[in-house]
Amino acid sequence: MGLEIKKIGVFTSGGDSPGMNAAIRSVVRTCAYLKIECVGIYRGYQGMIEGDFKPLDARSVNNIINKGGTILKSARCEEFRTAEGRKKAHEQLVKEGIDAFVVIGGNGSFGGALVFNEEFNFPVMGIPGTIDNDILGSTYTIGFDTAINTVVEAIDKIRDTASSHNRLFFVEVMGRDVGHIALNAGVGAGAEEILIPEQNLGLERLLDSLKRSKKSGKSSSIVIVAEGDRIGKNVFELKEYVEEHLPIYDVRVSVLGHMQRGGNPTCFDRVLASRMGVKAVESLLEGKSNYMVGIRDNNLILTPISEAIKAHTDIDKELIRVSDIMTT
Ligand code: ATP
C-alpha cells in the first residue's frame, strides 16, 4: 500500500440518494480501521471551495446507516466548473492537508472530479450515488433499489384506489434520460404500460393496449410514465388525450416527484454502500486514482471515471420483453 495518503476527504454531490449516508459511514469507518484521517466536506464542491470541512471519526457516523438524505448535504456548484473555482478548492484541500477525496454522486460530480484530477494530479475515487441507475461501470447505483421500492409501494396504494373506482392512472416517475426506475418499478407493480425515454411506443399502441385491457375485464389500469418519455406528451396531456379518445376511462394523474429520492435505504443499498466505501478507500491507499467503484455480477470493480461518464447505461431489453408479456 502507498503510504503518502494520510488524510481522505469525503463528500456527496449532485442529487441526493438514499444510501449516501451508508456510503459516508463506510468511508469514515474504513479510514478509522486503516488508521488514516477522514474529513467530511460539506455541500459538495461548494463546500470544498469555501473550506467547509469537519474531521470525522468512527463515532461521528453512528446511527446514520438507516437514514435517507446525506449528513454532509449536497449541492450543485457553478463555480467549480471554472478553473478559478477549482483552484480555490485545491488551495483549501492543501491547507487542510487532504491528500485524496472520495466523491459520492452521479455523472456530473464525476466529471468535476476528472477535471480536478487532471489539473492538479489530485487522487480521486468515485462512488455512484444516484437513484437513476444510469452510470456505466456499475449494474447498480446506490439509491436505485430504495427508489424502485418506494415507487412500487406508492403504485400499490394507487392501485387500491384505482380498482375501487375502475380508474386509469398515469403515474409519472423520475427518469429524464433513462427509464430504469419506470421499467423496474412498472414490472414490479404490474403496470399495464410503461413509457420510457429509450423507446417511443406511440399513442396508437397506448390506446390499443388500454382498449384491450378494458375488454379483458381489468378493473383498473396503471400506466407508468418516465419524466423523459418520448411519446411527446406529458402526463397531463396524456390524460386529456386518452379521455378524448377513450371516454370509457375515468383518468387520473399522479406525479410522484421528490418522494422518490427520500426514505430509509433498503438493506440492498446499505450493503452496497458499505462495500463500495471500503473498496474506494482501499483503492486510494493502493495508489489507484481516477476510478469509480462499481458492482458487476456481485463483484466490486473499478472503472476509469473517463469511461463511466461517457454514456448512460442501456435499458434492459429482456425486462421490456417481460413487461410486454405480463401485460397480455
Ligand atoms: P445527478 O445524477 O443527481 O444529476 P450529478 O453528480 O450528475 O448528480 P450534477 O449537477 O450534474 O449532478 O453535477 C454536480 C456538480 O458537479 C455540479 O454542480 C458541478 O459543481 C460539478 N460538475 C459537473 N460537471 C462538471 C464539469 N464538467 N467540470 C467541473 N465540475 C463539474
Tab-separated table of C-alpha atoms and ligand atoms in Angstrom:
chain	number	residue	atom	x	y	z
A	1	MET	CA	0.000	0.000	0.000
A	2	GLY	CA	1.220	3.510	-0.822
A	3	LEU	CA	1.958	5.490	2.355
A	4	GLU	CA	1.579	9.013	1.094
A	5	ILE	CA	-2.180	9.249	1.665
A	6	LYS	CA	-2.767	10.172	5.302
A	7	LYS	CA	-5.987	12.132	5.087
A	8	ILE	CA	-9.005	11.498	2.863
A	9	GLY	CA	-11.872	13.913	2.199
A	10	VAL	CA	-15.370	12.598	1.512
A	11	PHE	CA	-18.391	14.440	0.130
A	12	THR	CA	-21.743	13.996	-1.576
A	13	SER	CA	-22.572	15.940	-4.715
A	14	GLY	CA	-25.410	16.477	-7.200
A	15	GLY	CA	-28.840	14.988	-6.495
A	16	ASP	CA	-29.026	13.102	-3.202
A	17	SER	CA	-29.987	9.448	-2.989
A	18	PRO	CA	-30.908	7.069	-0.149
A	19	GLY	CA	-27.806	5.163	0.952
A	20	MET	CA	-25.407	8.100	0.634
A	21	ASN	CA	-25.138	8.173	4.438
A	22	ALA	CA	-24.273	4.493	4.500
A	23	ALA	CA	-21.500	5.211	1.977
A	24	ILE	CA	-20.173	8.139	4.040
A	25	ARG	CA	-20.184	5.921	7.129
A	26	SER	CA	-18.306	3.228	5.294
A	27	VAL	CA	-15.617	5.607	4.035
A	28	VAL	CA	-15.188	7.101	7.516
A	29	ARG	CA	-15.036	3.735	9.275
A	30	THR	CA	-12.639	2.264	6.713
A	31	CYS	CA	-10.319	5.230	7.256
A	32	ALA	CA	-10.529	4.701	11.016
A	33	TYR	CA	-9.850	0.983	10.577
A	34	LEU	CA	-6.798	1.708	8.436
A	35	LYS	CA	-5.689	4.463	10.817
A	36	ILE	CA	-5.853	7.362	8.450
A	37	GLU	CA	-7.707	10.615	8.965
A	38	CYS	CA	-11.026	11.360	7.332
A	39	VAL	CA	-12.545	14.789	6.726
A	40	GLY	CA	-16.156	15.479	5.761
A	41	ILE	CA	-16.556	18.120	3.072
A	42	TYR	CA	-19.967	19.785	3.376
A	43	ARG	CA	-22.199	20.775	0.410
A	44	GLY	CA	-20.112	19.105	-2.280
A	45	TYR	CA	-17.820	21.208	-4.437
A	46	GLN	CA	-19.305	24.398	-2.981
A	47	GLY	CA	-18.101	23.451	0.490
A	48	MET	CA	-14.743	22.434	-0.934
A	49	ILE	CA	-14.273	25.914	-2.401
A	50	GLU	CA	-15.327	27.514	0.898
A	51	GLY	CA	-13.283	25.166	3.099
A	52	ASP	CA	-16.390	23.832	4.855
A	53	PHE	CA	-14.625	20.845	6.429
A	54	LYS	CA	-15.091	18.769	9.567
A	55	PRO	CA	-12.957	15.863	10.808
A	56	LEU	CA	-14.975	12.653	11.056
A	57	ASP	CA	-14.059	9.755	13.312
A	58	ALA	CA	-15.689	6.334	13.582
A	59	ARG	CA	-18.181	7.512	16.221
A	60	SER	CA	-19.257	10.607	14.300
A	61	VAL	CA	-21.170	8.406	11.868
A	62	ASN	CA	-23.158	6.464	14.458
A	63	ASN	CA	-26.805	5.806	13.592
A	64	ILE	CA	-26.778	7.147	10.050
A	65	ILE	CA	-26.752	3.899	8.052
A	66	ASN	CA	-30.558	3.825	8.142
A	67	LYS	CA	-31.136	7.485	7.257
A	68	GLY	CA	-32.081	8.860	3.831
A	69	GLY	CA	-30.532	12.074	2.512
A	70	THR	CA	-26.933	12.953	3.318
A	71	ILE	CA	-25.497	14.296	6.585
A	72	LEU	CA	-22.833	16.107	4.556
A	73	LYS	CA	-25.535	17.882	2.492
A	74	SER	CA	-25.338	18.044	-1.254
A	75	ALA	CA	-25.166	20.939	-3.658
A	76	ARG	CA	-24.677	21.925	-7.238
A	77	CYS	CA	-21.832	24.386	-7.725
A	78	GLU	CA	-21.368	26.512	-10.832
A	79	GLU	CA	-18.093	27.968	-9.555
A	80	PHE	CA	-16.428	24.562	-9.625
A	81	ARG	CA	-16.994	24.453	-13.377
A	82	THR	CA	-14.479	27.318	-13.690
A	83	ALA	CA	-10.690	26.925	-13.441
A	84	GLU	CA	-10.662	29.715	-10.854
A	85	GLY	CA	-13.194	27.882	-8.664
A	86	ARG	CA	-11.270	24.623	-8.850
A	87	LYS	CA	-8.041	26.461	-7.941
A	88	LYS	CA	-9.719	27.794	-4.796
A	89	ALA	CA	-10.937	24.281	-3.967
A	90	HIS	CA	-7.450	22.871	-4.407
A	91	GLU	CA	-5.968	25.527	-2.132
A	92	GLN	CA	-8.496	24.657	0.572
A	93	LEU	CA	-7.717	20.935	0.342
A	94	VAL	CA	-3.962	21.599	0.537
A	95	LYS	CA	-4.478	23.928	3.513
A	96	GLU	CA	-6.439	21.213	5.315
A	97	GLY	CA	-3.800	18.577	4.458
A	98	ILE	CA	-6.275	16.422	2.498
A	99	ASP	CA	-4.351	14.074	0.173
A	100	ALA	CA	-7.226	12.471	-1.762
A	101	PHE	CA	-11.011	12.537	-1.949
A	102	VAL	CA	-13.949	10.199	-2.392
A	103	VAL	CA	-16.882	11.735	-4.263
A	104	ILE	CA	-20.305	10.151	-3.881
A	105	GLY	CA	-22.595	11.307	-6.680
A	106	GLY	CA	-23.587	11.000	-10.308
A	107	ASN	CA	-22.085	11.630	-13.728
A	108	GLY	CA	-21.713	15.378	-13.309
A	109	SER	CA	-19.911	15.046	-9.996
A	110	PHE	CA	-17.525	12.522	-11.520
A	111	GLY	CA	-16.900	14.866	-14.458
A	112	GLY	CA	-15.831	17.523	-11.964
A	113	ALA	CA	-13.518	15.067	-10.197
A	114	LEU	CA	-11.946	14.069	-13.501
A	115	VAL	CA	-11.116	17.658	-14.462
A	116	PHE	CA	-9.802	18.312	-10.958
A	117	ASN	CA	-7.544	15.268	-11.109
A	118	GLU	CA	-6.186	16.298	-14.498
A	119	GLU	CA	-5.458	19.842	-13.358
A	120	PHE	CA	-3.840	19.102	-10.001
A	121	ASN	CA	-2.877	15.425	-10.223
A	122	PHE	CA	-5.026	15.003	-7.127
A	123	PRO	CA	-6.093	11.408	-6.280
A	124	VAL	CA	-9.865	10.948	-6.614
A	125	MET	CA	-12.224	7.985	-6.337
A	126	GLY	CA	-15.928	7.901	-7.201
A	127	ILE	CA	-18.848	6.046	-5.640
A	128	PRO	CA	-22.045	6.041	-7.741
A	129	GLY	CA	-24.858	7.536	-5.676
A	130	THR	CA	-27.940	8.303	-7.744
A	131	ILE	CA	-31.448	6.895	-7.880
A	132	ASP	CA	-31.368	6.843	-11.702
A	133	ASN	CA	-29.060	3.814	-12.036
A	134	ASP	CA	-27.650	5.382	-15.179
A	135	ILE	CA	-23.901	5.082	-14.679
A	136	LEU	CA	-21.739	2.871	-16.862
A	137	GLY	CA	-19.475	0.547	-14.908
A	138	SER	CA	-21.992	-0.468	-12.270
A	139	THR	CA	-25.059	-2.676	-12.552
A	140	TYR	CA	-26.475	-0.819	-9.557
A	141	THR	CA	-26.026	2.650	-8.150
A	142	ILE	CA	-26.660	3.474	-4.506
A	143	GLY	CA	-30.256	4.592	-4.042
A	144	PHE	CA	-31.813	2.882	-7.040
A	145	ASP	CA	-33.133	-0.104	-5.113
A	146	THR	CA	-34.688	2.136	-2.469
A	147	ALA	CA	-36.254	4.355	-5.140
A	148	ILE	CA	-37.897	1.487	-7.032
A	149	ASN	CA	-39.250	0.067	-3.788
A	150	THR	CA	-40.659	3.479	-2.901
A	151	VAL	CA	-42.300	3.708	-6.321
A	152	VAL	CA	-43.732	0.188	-6.107
A	153	GLU	CA	-45.175	0.933	-2.671
A	154	ALA	CA	-46.786	4.130	-3.973
A	155	ILE	CA	-48.228	2.371	-7.018
A	156	ASP	CA	-49.647	-0.429	-4.862
A	157	LYS	CA	-51.540	2.230	-2.940
A	158	ILE	CA	-52.676	3.992	-6.089
A	159	ARG	CA	-53.860	0.637	-7.435
A	160	ASP	CA	-56.117	0.150	-4.384
A	161	THR	CA	-57.998	3.338	-5.097
A	162	ALA	CA	-57.832	2.837	-8.890
A	163	SER	CA	-59.588	-0.521	-8.701
A	164	SER	CA	-62.218	0.746	-6.263
A	165	HIS	CA	-63.306	3.298	-8.871
A	166	ASN	CA	-62.399	1.483	-12.104
A	167	ARG	CA	-59.952	4.204	-12.924
A	168	LEU	CA	-56.969	4.613	-15.172
A	169	PHE	CA	-53.951	6.247	-13.545
A	170	PHE	CA	-50.959	7.812	-15.242
A	171	VAL	CA	-48.128	7.774	-12.720
A	172	GLU	CA	-45.102	9.917	-13.504
A	173	VAL	CA	-41.793	8.724	-12.079
A	174	MET	CA	-38.252	10.145	-12.223
A	175	GLY	CA	-36.055	9.447	-15.228
A	176	ARG	CA	-35.345	12.277	-17.663
A	177	ASP	CA	-32.804	10.380	-19.742
A	178	VAL	CA	-33.184	6.775	-18.637
A	179	GLY	CA	-36.166	4.559	-17.862
A	180	HIS	CA	-34.667	2.183	-15.304
A	181	ILE	CA	-36.918	3.341	-12.459
A	182	ALA	CA	-40.028	3.253	-14.661
A	183	LEU	CA	-39.297	-0.168	-16.148
A	184	ASN	CA	-38.292	-1.950	-12.945
A	185	ALA	CA	-40.981	-0.418	-10.756
A	186	GLY	CA	-43.512	-0.868	-13.562
A	187	VAL	CA	-42.840	-4.584	-13.835
A	188	GLY	CA	-42.731	-4.888	-10.039
A	189	ALA	CA	-46.064	-3.137	-9.621
A	190	GLY	CA	-47.782	-4.802	-12.568
A	191	ALA	CA	-48.277	-1.702	-14.711
A	192	GLU	CA	-50.277	-2.032	-17.935
A	193	GLU	CA	-47.890	0.112	-19.936
A	194	ILE	CA	-44.510	1.642	-19.211
A	195	LEU	CA	-43.420	4.686	-21.179
A	196	ILE	CA	-39.659	5.286	-21.104
A	197	PRO	CA	-37.188	7.657	-22.794
A	198	GLU	CA	-35.426	4.798	-24.590
A	199	GLN	CA	-38.340	3.952	-26.850
A	200	ASN	CA	-41.384	5.647	-28.293
A	201	LEU	CA	-44.256	3.185	-28.191
A	202	GLY	CA	-46.552	5.658	-29.862
A	203	LEU	CA	-50.024	6.847	-28.876
A	204	GLU	CA	-51.780	4.272	-31.060
A	205	ARG	CA	-50.230	1.394	-29.188
A	206	LEU	CA	-51.136	3.010	-25.887
A	207	LEU	CA	-54.779	3.351	-26.915
A	208	ASP	CA	-54.866	-0.227	-28.272
A	209	SER	CA	-53.392	-1.555	-25.085
A	210	LEU	CA	-55.900	0.344	-22.947
A	211	LYS	CA	-58.790	-0.844	-25.094
A	212	ARG	CA	-57.587	-4.434	-24.766
A	213	SER	CA	-57.196	-4.019	-21.057
A	214	LYS	CA	-60.759	-2.736	-20.681
A	215	LYS	CA	-62.146	-5.504	-22.896
A	216	SER	CA	-60.373	-8.201	-20.919
A	217	GLY	CA	-62.226	-7.052	-17.819
A	218	LYS	CA	-59.419	-5.387	-15.840
A	219	SER	CA	-60.850	-3.270	-13.061
A	220	SER	CA	-58.010	-0.738	-13.033
A	221	SER	CA	-55.104	0.314	-15.180
A	222	ILE	CA	-51.811	1.872	-14.242
A	223	VAL	CA	-49.529	3.417	-16.845
A	224	ILE	CA	-46.046	4.415	-15.675
A	225	VAL	CA	-44.551	7.407	-17.449
A	226	ALA	CA	-40.881	8.320	-17.024
A	227	GLU	CA	-40.289	12.097	-16.992
A	228	GLY	CA	-38.271	11.926	-20.204
A	229	ASP	CA	-40.666	9.673	-22.096
A	230	ARG	CA	-40.523	10.257	-25.864
A	231	ILE	CA	-44.214	9.872	-26.668
A	232	GLY	CA	-44.348	13.660	-26.946
A	233	LYS	CA	-46.934	14.416	-24.267
A	234	ASN	CA	-46.549	14.931	-20.536
A	235	VAL	CA	-48.774	13.027	-18.094
A	236	PHE	CA	-51.454	15.719	-18.043
A	237	GLU	CA	-51.593	15.898	-21.830
A	238	LEU	CA	-51.758	12.104	-21.931
A	239	LYS	CA	-54.734	12.188	-19.590
A	240	GLU	CA	-56.532	14.648	-21.892
A	241	TYR	CA	-55.635	12.648	-24.979
A	242	VAL	CA	-56.936	9.375	-23.562
A	243	GLU	CA	-60.106	10.960	-22.164
A	244	GLU	CA	-60.786	12.378	-25.611
A	245	HIS	CA	-60.153	9.117	-27.482
A	246	LEU	CA	-61.361	6.615	-24.900
A	247	PRO	CA	-64.192	8.264	-22.969
A	248	ILE	CA	-64.906	4.949	-21.225
A	249	TYR	CA	-61.978	5.700	-18.969
A	250	ASP	CA	-62.045	7.846	-15.848
A	251	VAL	CA	-58.428	9.065	-15.880
A	252	ARG	CA	-56.326	10.437	-13.024
A	253	VAL	CA	-52.714	11.576	-12.807
A	254	SER	CA	-50.226	11.126	-10.007
A	255	VAL	CA	-46.750	12.707	-10.111
A	256	LEU	CA	-44.585	11.028	-7.508
A	257	GLY	CA	-41.840	13.690	-7.544
A	258	HIS	CA	-39.205	14.071	-4.858
A	259	MET	CA	-40.588	11.403	-2.541
A	260	GLN	CA	-38.650	9.016	-4.812
A	261	ARG	CA	-35.360	10.425	-3.521
A	262	GLY	CA	-36.224	10.089	0.152
A	263	GLY	CA	-36.817	7.402	2.730
A	264	ASN	CA	-34.723	4.926	4.637
A	265	PRO	CA	-32.388	2.997	2.347
A	266	THR	CA	-33.204	-0.639	1.698
A	267	CYS	CA	-30.879	-3.314	3.022
A	268	PHE	CA	-29.576	-3.812	-0.519
A	269	ASP	CA	-28.497	-0.155	-0.763
A	270	ARG	CA	-26.954	-0.182	2.712
A	271	VAL	CA	-24.882	-3.261	1.946
A	272	LEU	CA	-23.878	-1.937	-1.478
A	273	ALA	CA	-22.840	1.409	0.018
A	274	SER	CA	-20.861	-0.301	2.793
A	275	ARG	CA	-18.989	-2.457	0.298
A	276	MET	CA	-18.271	0.411	-2.072
A	277	GLY	CA	-16.953	2.659	0.700
A	278	VAL	CA	-14.405	0.057	1.769
A	279	LYS	CA	-13.319	-0.515	-1.821
A	280	ALA	CA	-12.953	3.222	-2.503
A	281	VAL	CA	-10.654	3.887	0.447
A	282	GLU	CA	-8.590	0.739	-0.039
A	283	SER	CA	-8.144	1.521	-3.738
A	284	LEU	CA	-6.896	5.036	-2.989
A	285	LEU	CA	-4.405	3.628	-0.500
A	286	GLU	CA	-3.232	1.142	-3.125
A	287	GLY	CA	-2.260	4.150	-5.231
A	288	LYS	CA	-5.220	3.982	-7.605
A	289	SER	CA	-6.918	7.163	-8.713
A	290	ASN	CA	-9.482	8.419	-11.188
A	291	TYR	CA	-11.694	5.358	-10.903
A	292	MET	CA	-15.281	4.757	-9.977
A	293	VAL	CA	-16.201	1.807	-7.805
A	294	GLY	CA	-18.944	-0.306	-9.339
A	295	ILE	CA	-20.568	-3.683	-8.962
A	296	ARG	CA	-20.986	-6.353	-11.617
A	297	ASP	CA	-22.015	-9.991	-11.060
A	298	ASN	CA	-21.824	-9.191	-7.342
A	299	ASN	CA	-18.102	-8.358	-7.617
A	300	LEU	CA	-16.762	-4.896	-6.918
A	301	ILE	CA	-14.897	-3.488	-9.893
A	302	LEU	CA	-13.104	-0.268	-10.796
A	303	THR	CA	-13.908	1.612	-13.998
A	304	PRO	CA	-11.920	4.671	-15.123
A	305	ILE	CA	-14.087	7.731	-14.466
A	306	SER	CA	-13.463	8.819	-18.057
A	307	GLU	CA	-15.273	5.636	-19.183
A	308	ALA	CA	-18.013	5.762	-16.559
A	309	ILE	CA	-19.192	9.226	-17.614
A	310	LYS	CA	-19.162	8.563	-21.354
A	311	ALA	CA	-22.741	7.355	-21.670
A	312	HIS	CA	-25.794	6.184	-19.783
A	313	THR	CA	-26.376	2.506	-19.170
A	314	ASP	CA	-28.644	0.725	-21.652
A	315	ILE	CA	-32.157	-0.277	-20.741
A	316	ASP	CA	-32.681	-3.973	-20.031
A	317	LYS	CA	-34.237	-5.346	-23.231
A	318	GLU	CA	-35.165	-8.632	-21.590
A	319	LEU	CA	-37.141	-6.747	-18.947
A	320	ILE	CA	-39.005	-4.813	-21.656
A	321	ARG	CA	-39.999	-8.162	-23.145
A	322	VAL	CA	-41.110	-9.473	-19.764
A	323	SER	CA	-43.196	-6.357	-19.308
A	324	ASP	CA	-44.827	-6.863	-22.733
A	325	ILE	CA	-45.673	-10.465	-21.909
A	326	MET	CA	-47.048	-9.588	-18.471
A	327	THR	CA	-49.491	-7.066	-19.909
A	328	THR	CA	-51.134	-9.625	-22.169
B	1	ATP	P1	-27.388	13.687	-10.563
B	1	ATP	O1	-27.263	12.260	-11.010
B	1	ATP	O2	-28.340	13.853	-9.469
B	1	ATP	O3	-27.627	14.657	-11.692
B	1	ATP	P2	-24.710	14.611	-10.678
B	1	ATP	O4	-23.498	14.300	-9.899
B	1	ATP	O5	-24.700	14.173	-12.118
B	1	ATP	O6	-25.956	14.041	-9.924
B	1	ATP	P3	-24.605	17.418	-11.477
B	1	ATP	O7	-25.461	18.535	-11.037
B	1	ATP	O8	-24.553	17.093	-12.924
B	1	ATP	O9	-25.005	16.186	-10.578
B	1	ATP	O10	-23.096	17.755	-11.009
B	1	ATP	C1	-22.806	18.091	-9.677
B	1	ATP	C2	-21.729	19.148	-9.627
B	1	ATP	O11	-20.520	18.631	-10.213
B	1	ATP	C3	-22.013	20.402	-10.435
B	1	ATP	O12	-22.841	21.315	-9.749
B	1	ATP	C4	-20.622	20.969	-10.609
B	1	ATP	O13	-20.190	21.622	-9.441
B	1	ATP	C5	-19.774	19.706	-10.785
B	1	ATP	N1	-19.535	19.448	-12.200
B	1	ATP	C6	-20.335	18.800	-13.071
B	1	ATP	N2	-19.785	18.745	-14.299
B	1	ATP	C7	-18.602	19.388	-14.205
B	1	ATP	C8	-17.552	19.689	-15.117
B	1	ATP	N3	-17.607	19.320	-16.399
B	1	ATP	N4	-16.488	20.371	-14.654
B	1	ATP	C9	-16.405	20.742	-13.383
B	1	ATP	N5	-17.351	20.491	-12.472
B	1	ATP	C10	-18.427	19.838	-12.860
